[in-house]
Coordinates of C-alpha atoms in Angstrom, one line a residue:
M1 CA -0.1 0.2 -0.1
F2 CA 0.8 3.3 -1.2
F3 CA 2.2 5.7 2.1
T4 CA -0.9 8.9 2.6
R5 CA 1.0 12.4 3.0
N6 CA -0.3 13.6 6.5
N7 CA 1.5 10.5 7.4
T8 CA 4.6 11.8 10.0
N9 CA 7.2 8.8 9.7
L10 CA 6.8 9.3 5.5
Q11 CA 8.2 5.8 4.4
L12 CA 9.5 5.6 1.3
P13 CA 7.2 3.2 -1.5
K14 CA 9.2 -0.3 -1.6
N15 CA 9.6 -0.8 -5.3
K16 CA 13.0 -1.9 -6.9
V17 CA 13.9 1.9 -7.8
I18 CA 13.4 3.3 -5.1
Q19 CA 15.2 0.2 -2.7
L20 CA 18.1 0.6 -5.2
Y21 CA 18.3 4.5 -4.8
L22 CA 18.8 3.6 -1.3
K23 CA 21.0 1.5 -1.8
E24 CA 23.5 2.7 -3.6
I25 CA 23.5 6.1 -1.5
E26 CA 24.6 4.7 2.1
K27 CA 27.8 4.0 0.2
Y28 CA 28.5 7.5 0.3
P29 CA 29.3 9.3 3.4
R30 CA 28.8 12.4 4.4
I31 CA 31.5 15.0 5.0
S32 CA 32.4 18.0 7.3
R33 CA 32.1 20.9 6.0
K34 CA 36.2 21.6 6.3
E35 CA 35.9 18.4 3.7
E36 CA 33.5 20.1 2.0
I37 CA 35.4 23.8 1.3
S38 CA 38.1 21.1 0.5
L39 CA 36.5 19.7 -2.6
S40 CA 35.0 23.1 -3.2
K41 CA 38.7 24.4 -3.8
N42 CA 39.2 21.2 -5.7
L43 CA 36.9 21.8 -8.0
E44 CA 37.8 25.1 -8.3
N45 CA 41.1 24.8 -9.3
A46 CA 39.9 21.4 -11.6
E47 CA 37.9 23.9 -13.4
I48 CA 40.8 26.3 -13.8
E49 CA 42.9 23.7 -15.6
L50 CA 40.4 22.6 -18.0
W51 CA 39.8 26.2 -18.8
E52 CA 43.4 26.8 -19.6
I53 CA 44.0 23.7 -21.8
L54 CA 41.0 24.7 -23.5
L55 CA 43.0 27.6 -24.2
S56 CA 46.2 26.2 -24.5
Y57 CA 45.8 25.5 -28.4
N58 CA 46.2 28.9 -30.5
S59 CA 44.6 27.8 -33.6
L60 CA 41.2 27.6 -31.5
Y61 CA 42.3 30.2 -29.1
S62 CA 40.4 33.6 -30.4
S63 CA 36.9 31.5 -31.5
I64 CA 36.6 30.2 -28.5
L65 CA 36.9 33.6 -27.0
T66 CA 35.2 35.1 -29.7
N67 CA 32.2 32.7 -29.6
L68 CA 32.3 32.7 -25.4
K69 CA 32.0 36.6 -26.1
K70 CA 28.5 36.5 -28.1
E71 CA 27.2 33.8 -26.4
I72 CA 27.7 35.5 -22.3
P73 CA 24.8 38.1 -21.2
F74 CA 27.4 40.3 -19.7
R75 CA 30.3 42.0 -20.5
I76 CA 33.8 40.1 -18.6
K77 CA 36.4 42.6 -18.0
R78 CA 38.7 39.6 -17.8
L79 CA 37.3 37.9 -21.1
D80 CA 38.0 40.9 -23.0
L81 CA 41.7 41.3 -21.7
L82 CA 42.2 37.7 -22.9
L83 CA 41.0 38.4 -26.3
K84 CA 44.0 41.3 -26.0
S85 CA 46.2 38.4 -25.2
T86 CA 48.9 38.6 -28.4
N87 CA 51.6 37.5 -26.6
R88 CA 50.7 34.4 -24.4
K89 CA 53.4 32.7 -23.0
N90 CA 55.4 36.0 -22.0
N91 CA 52.8 38.0 -20.5
P92 CA 52.8 36.7 -16.4
N93 CA 49.1 37.5 -16.1
F94 CA 48.0 35.4 -18.8
K95 CA 47.1 32.3 -16.3
E96 CA 45.6 34.8 -13.5
N97 CA 43.1 36.6 -16.0
I98 CA 42.3 32.8 -17.1
R99 CA 41.9 32.4 -13.3
N100 CA 39.8 35.4 -12.6
F101 CA 37.4 34.9 -15.8
V102 CA 36.5 31.3 -14.4
L103 CA 36.3 33.0 -10.7
T104 CA 33.6 35.6 -12.6
T105 CA 32.1 32.9 -14.4
R106 CA 31.5 29.3 -12.8
T107 CA 28.6 30.4 -10.5
K108 CA 26.3 31.8 -12.8
D109 CA 27.2 29.3 -15.2
T110 CA 25.6 26.6 -13.2
D111 CA 24.5 24.3 -16.4
R112 CA 28.2 25.3 -17.4
K113 CA 26.9 25.6 -20.8
W114 CA 29.8 28.0 -21.6
M115 CA 32.4 25.6 -20.9
N116 CA 30.7 22.8 -23.0
L117 CA 30.7 25.6 -25.7
A118 CA 34.4 25.6 -25.3
I119 CA 34.9 22.0 -25.4
K120 CA 32.5 21.5 -28.4
I121 CA 34.6 24.1 -30.0
A122 CA 38.1 22.3 -29.3
K123 CA 36.7 18.7 -30.1
F124 CA 34.4 19.2 -33.4
S125 CA 35.3 22.4 -34.8
N126 CA 35.6 20.4 -38.6
N127 CA 32.7 18.7 -38.3
Y128 CA 31.1 21.2 -36.3
D129 CA 27.1 21.4 -37.0
D130 CA 27.1 25.1 -36.6
K131 CA 30.4 25.9 -38.1
T132 CA 29.4 28.5 -40.2
K133 CA 27.7 30.4 -37.4
F134 CA 30.2 30.2 -34.8
N135 CA 32.8 31.2 -38.0
L136 CA 35.0 28.2 -37.1
P137 CA 38.7 27.7 -38.3
N138 CA 39.7 24.1 -40.3
V139 CA 41.8 22.6 -37.7
K140 CA 44.7 20.5 -39.2
I141 CA 44.4 17.0 -37.4
T142 CA 47.9 16.5 -36.2
K143 CA 49.6 14.9 -32.7
E144 CA 49.7 18.5 -31.1
Y145 CA 45.6 18.8 -32.0
Y146 CA 45.7 14.7 -30.4
D147 CA 47.6 16.0 -27.5
Y148 CA 45.4 19.0 -26.5
I149 CA 41.7 17.0 -27.3
K150 CA 43.0 14.0 -24.9
N151 CA 44.4 16.7 -22.2
I152 CA 41.0 18.6 -22.3
D153 CA 39.4 15.1 -21.9
V154 CA 41.6 14.2 -19.0
A155 CA 41.1 17.5 -17.3
F156 CA 37.2 16.8 -18.1
K157 CA 36.9 13.8 -15.9
K158 CA 39.4 15.1 -13.1
Q159 CA 36.7 17.7 -12.3
L160 CA 33.4 15.6 -12.8
E161 CA 35.2 13.2 -10.5
I162 CA 35.1 16.2 -8.1
K163 CA 32.1 17.0 -8.5
N164 CA 30.2 13.8 -8.7
K165 CA 31.8 13.5 -4.8
F166 CA 30.8 16.1 -3.9
V167 CA 27.1 15.7 -5.6
N168 CA 27.5 11.8 -3.7
A169 CA 28.2 12.5 -0.5
N170 CA 25.0 15.4 0.2
L171 CA 22.3 12.4 -2.0
K172 CA 21.3 12.3 1.8
F173 CA 20.2 15.9 2.3
A174 CA 18.5 15.8 -1.3
L175 CA 16.4 13.0 -0.1
M176 CA 15.4 14.0 3.6
A177 CA 14.7 17.4 1.6
A178 CA 12.6 15.5 -1.2
K179 CA 10.7 13.4 1.6
N180 CA 9.5 16.9 3.5
L181 CA 8.7 18.4 0.6
Y182 CA 6.6 16.0 -0.6
K183 CA 4.8 15.0 3.4
N184 CA 4.1 18.8 3.1
T185 CA 3.1 19.9 -0.3
I186 CA -0.3 18.8 -1.9
G187 CA 0.5 18.3 -5.9
P188 CA 1.5 16.0 -8.7
L189 CA 4.8 14.9 -8.2
T190 CA 5.7 11.3 -7.4
I191 CA 8.1 11.3 -4.3
E192 CA 10.1 9.9 -7.4
D193 CA 9.8 12.8 -9.1
L194 CA 11.0 15.0 -6.1
I195 CA 14.1 13.0 -5.6
Q196 CA 14.7 13.9 -9.2
E197 CA 14.7 16.9 -8.7
G198 CA 16.1 16.9 -5.8
N199 CA 19.3 16.0 -7.4
I200 CA 19.7 18.2 -10.0
G201 CA 19.2 20.7 -7.8
L202 CA 21.9 19.3 -6.0
I203 CA 23.9 19.1 -8.7
K204 CA 23.3 22.9 -9.5
S205 CA 24.2 23.9 -5.9
V206 CA 27.7 22.0 -6.3
E207 CA 28.3 24.5 -9.2
R208 CA 27.4 27.5 -7.7
F209 CA 28.7 26.4 -4.4
N210 CA 31.2 29.6 -2.8
Y211 CA 33.4 28.3 0.1
R212 CA 34.7 32.3 0.6

């Protein structure tokens, strides 16, 4: 029998999906505030490292930044500075400009759509569906380019693993919030729907979490 919303000791339905979910989240221990801050710092640094790699290939540097400027709905001084950088290897402020660009955008880009656009341009410049729209150059497929793509994949995986660890550690809180919301509101959503929405919200929260 399914539970009722006025049940103060709300029990989750005993179907296979819910039971597997409960079993899965038990694998992940909760973490302390100190550990959350440490993970957040690691995620921030991993994203900065990914952007440094994305902007390291000269043939795509201007294309990535120019298209980001079109897509981002507000002016970013550091993005303008990056676009003006012509001698990047000898510019002592270059990495600092990338860092500040990332710090300015990461809490606003909660779906990482700007990061994903940069990755698409980097990886699929020659066969991107909107190649004309984004005015992308033809990139020669060389060993240097393959190494560039490999480094992007490694850096992306690194930041994703940190993010997943952060999310997994807080799944029990998302479950608790879903149960409380279901118990205290009337609407068409099932507890499964609310758990799913809670997990999506959790991912966004991790991406915009500011430890400062």
